[in-house]
Structures are given as structure tokens and as C-alpha cells.
Amino acid sequence: MNARLHAICFDFGDTLADEGSEVKNAAGVTLRADLIPGARRLIGELKRRGYPLALIADGFRGTYENVLGHYGLWDLFDGIAVSEDLGVEKPHARMFVHALDQLGVSRSHYDRTIMMGNNLARDIKGANALGIISVWLDWAPRRSKVPADQSEVPRYTIFQPLELLGVIESLENSYPAKP
């Protein structure tokens, strides 16, 4: 049996939810939004397979509780790192470390942890800096599609959320079998 990944982390906007569909209140908290096609199925399937999941997102906690709660996904996340709570934004290491600490993932296992996000300068750069496997979801037109430098180059690029399942399978097949 091949070794498994230790955790899978997600950004929110244009990674799970379509930022173009967000309806916000006067304080900037998103009240509702559409999910990206395949995002709900992906989270459900990963949870069914027993992967620890973390949300690592910049913004207001209420946004994620409202949107993910509406779709029954909020409680599927085992770790949560929200910039409003931590006082920093990605790519700051504290965002990633806080979430992975909640999952019990040691730094020596960051290389078997995935971060999927849409923002090269925040999600990919932050993951790369810590040795986390970076997966860029090139889905929406709202962010730069060109890395500013080597620190923003993703290890994997996907175009739809469900493509992450193939990345996971490929990674796990490349790991040595457990004794």
C-alpha cells in the first residue's frame, strides 16, 4: 500500500466559491455565493476518503461560515486559518502553520501536504515557501496567470477542482509503499 498525503488545504475565493457570484453585506462579509462546479463533490469525496482538510483563507470568518455552511461543507474542515482571526494574510507562514498545527501535521510532513489555491502571489508562494505541494487552480480570470518569480511557480496546475483527485493519485502512487 502506498503512503498517503497527510493533509489537503484549500483557499476559498475562486478555489471553492465563485468570487463573481458573491453577495456581500455592508461590512464586506459574503452572505452567499455559488460554488465552483465540482468543488462540493471534491470536498465530500476527500472527506469520504479520510483526508484531513484545512481552509486557509484571507478575509472574514463569517464569509466562510455563511457560504460553506450553506452547502454543508463548513463542518468538513478539520483546520481553519482565517486572516481576520490571525492578523496576517497569505503568503505569511502563520496562515499555513496555524492550519496544519490544528491537523497535527509536523513540519517534516509538509512535503506530503497539498495547498490548492487560485492566487499565485498568496496561495502558491506561501505553500512553496514552506515546502507544501502547491496546486494552482487556473479557473477564474480575476488573478494574474503569470508568476512574478520562481517563488510563485506552482508544482501542479489544474483547471477544474475535481482534477485534484488525479494529482493526489499520482502523488500517492509515487510514494514508497509502507512496510
Coordinates of C-alpha atoms in Angstrom, one line a residue:
M1 CA 0.0 0.0 0.0
N2 CA 1.4 3.4 -1.0
A3 CA 1.8 6.2 1.6
R4 CA -0.9 8.8 1.8
L5 CA -0.8 12.5 1.9
H6 CA -1.0 14.0 5.4
A7 CA -3.5 16.8 4.6
I8 CA -5.1 18.8 1.9
C9 CA -5.6 22.6 2.3
F10 CA -7.8 25.0 0.3
D11 CA -8.2 28.6 -0.4
F12 CA -11.8 29.9 -0.7
G13 CA -12.4 32.5 -3.3
D14 CA -12.2 31.3 -6.9
T15 CA -10.9 28.0 -5.4
L16 CA -14.1 26.7 -3.8
A17 CA -16.5 29.6 -4.3
D18 CA -17.0 31.8 -7.4
E19 CA -16.0 35.3 -6.4
G20 CA -18.0 36.7 -9.2
S21 CA -21.2 35.4 -7.6
E22 CA -20.6 36.7 -4.1
V23 CA -23.3 38.8 -2.4
K24 CA -21.8 40.8 0.5
N25 CA -23.2 42.9 3.3
A26 CA -22.1 46.5 4.1
A27 CA -19.1 45.2 6.2
G28 CA -17.8 43.2 3.3
V29 CA -18.8 39.7 4.7
T30 CA -20.1 37.4 2.0
L31 CA -23.6 36.3 2.7
R32 CA -23.9 33.9 -0.2
A33 CA -22.0 32.7 -3.3
D34 CA -22.1 29.9 -5.8
L35 CA -19.6 27.1 -5.5
I36 CA -17.3 26.4 -8.4
P37 CA -18.5 23.4 -10.4
G38 CA -17.1 20.3 -8.8
A39 CA -15.9 21.9 -5.5
R40 CA -18.7 20.4 -3.4
R41 CA -18.1 17.0 -4.8
L42 CA -14.3 17.3 -4.3
I43 CA -14.6 18.2 -0.6
G44 CA -17.1 15.5 0.0
E45 CA -15.0 12.8 -1.7
L46 CA -11.8 13.8 0.0
K47 CA -13.6 13.7 3.4
R48 CA -15.1 10.3 2.5
R49 CA -11.6 9.1 1.8
G50 CA -10.5 10.2 5.2
Y51 CA -8.1 13.1 4.4
P52 CA -7.7 15.8 7.0
L53 CA -8.9 19.1 5.3
A54 CA -8.0 22.7 6.1
L55 CA -9.3 26.0 4.9
I56 CA -6.6 28.7 4.6
A57 CA -8.3 31.9 3.6
D58 CA -7.9 35.7 3.7
G59 CA -10.9 37.7 4.7
F60 CA -13.7 37.4 7.2
R61 CA -14.6 34.2 9.1
G62 CA -18.3 35.0 8.6
T63 CA -17.9 34.7 4.8
Y64 CA -16.7 31.1 5.1
E65 CA -19.2 30.1 7.8
N66 CA -22.0 31.6 5.6
V67 CA -21.1 30.1 2.3
L68 CA -19.6 26.8 3.3
G69 CA -22.2 26.3 5.9
H70 CA -25.0 26.8 3.4
Y71 CA -23.6 24.0 1.3
G72 CA -22.9 21.7 4.3
L73 CA -19.1 22.0 3.9
W74 CA -18.1 24.1 6.9
D75 CA -18.0 21.2 9.3
L76 CA -16.0 19.0 6.9
F77 CA -12.9 21.2 7.6
D78 CA -10.7 19.9 10.4
G79 CA -8.5 23.0 10.4
I80 CA -9.3 26.7 9.8
A81 CA -6.9 29.6 9.3
V82 CA -8.6 32.9 8.5
S83 CA -6.7 36.1 8.2
E84 CA -9.3 38.0 10.3
D85 CA -8.5 35.8 13.2
L86 CA -4.7 35.6 12.8
G87 CA -4.0 39.2 11.9
V88 CA -1.9 38.3 8.8
E89 CA -2.7 37.3 5.2
K90 CA -1.2 34.7 2.9
P91 CA 1.6 34.2 1.9
H92 CA 2.6 34.7 5.6
A93 CA 3.7 31.4 7.0
R94 CA 1.5 31.8 10.1
M95 CA -1.6 31.2 8.0
F96 CA -0.4 27.8 6.8
V97 CA 1.3 26.7 10.0
H98 CA -1.8 27.5 12.1
A99 CA -4.0 25.3 9.9
L100 CA -1.5 22.4 9.8
D101 CA -0.9 22.6 13.5
Q102 CA -4.7 22.0 14.0
L103 CA -4.4 18.9 11.9
G104 CA -1.3 17.6 13.7
V105 CA 0.9 17.8 10.6
S106 CA 4.5 18.3 11.6
R107 CA 6.8 20.4 9.5
S108 CA 8.7 17.3 8.5
H109 CA 5.5 16.2 6.7
Y110 CA 4.7 19.5 4.9
D111 CA 6.1 17.8 1.8
R112 CA 3.2 15.4 1.8
T113 CA 0.6 18.1 2.2
I114 CA -1.3 19.9 -0.6
M115 CA -2.3 23.6 -0.8
M116 CA -4.8 24.3 -3.6
G117 CA -5.5 27.9 -4.4
N118 CA -6.1 30.3 -7.2
N119 CA -3.7 33.1 -6.3
L120 CA 0.0 32.7 -7.3
A121 CA 1.2 35.5 -5.1
R122 CA -0.6 34.3 -1.9
D123 CA -1.5 30.6 -2.1
I124 CA 1.3 29.2 -4.3
K125 CA 4.1 31.5 -2.9
G126 CA 3.1 30.7 0.7
A127 CA 2.9 27.0 0.1
N128 CA 6.2 26.9 -1.8
A129 CA 8.0 28.8 0.9
L130 CA 7.1 26.0 3.4
G131 CA 7.7 23.1 1.1
I132 CA 4.0 22.3 0.8
I133 CA 2.9 20.9 -2.5
S134 CA 1.3 23.8 -4.4
V135 CA -1.6 23.2 -6.7
W136 CA -2.8 26.2 -8.7
L137 CA -6.4 26.2 -9.8
D138 CA -6.4 28.3 -13.0
W139 CA -10.1 28.7 -13.2
A140 CA -11.1 32.4 -12.9
P141 CA -9.8 35.4 -14.9
R142 CA -9.5 37.6 -11.7
R143 CA -5.9 36.9 -10.8
S144 CA -2.6 37.0 -12.5
K145 CA -1.8 33.9 -14.5
V146 CA 1.9 34.7 -14.8
P147 CA 4.2 34.0 -11.8
A148 CA 6.1 37.1 -10.7
D149 CA 9.2 35.0 -10.0
Q150 CA 10.2 31.4 -9.2
S151 CA 8.5 31.5 -5.7
E152 CA 5.1 31.7 -7.4
V153 CA 5.6 28.8 -9.8
P154 CA 3.1 26.0 -8.8
R155 CA 4.2 22.4 -8.7
Y156 CA 0.9 21.4 -10.4
T157 CA -1.7 23.3 -12.4
I158 CA -5.3 22.2 -12.7
F159 CA -8.3 23.9 -14.4
Q160 CA -11.3 22.3 -12.5
P161 CA -11.5 21.3 -8.8
L162 CA -12.1 17.6 -9.5
E163 CA -8.7 17.4 -11.3
L164 CA -7.1 17.5 -7.9
L165 CA -8.1 13.8 -7.4
G166 CA -5.8 12.8 -10.3
V167 CA -2.9 14.9 -8.7
I168 CA -3.5 13.1 -5.4
E169 CA -3.5 9.7 -7.1
S170 CA -0.3 10.5 -9.0
L171 CA 1.5 11.8 -5.9
E172 CA 0.5 8.8 -3.7
N173 CA 1.5 6.3 -6.4
S174 CA 4.9 7.9 -6.5
Y175 CA 5.5 7.5 -2.7
P176 CA 7.2 4.3 -1.5
A177 CA 4.9 1.6 -0.2
K178 CA 4.5 1.4 3.6
P179 CA 6.2 -1.7 5.1

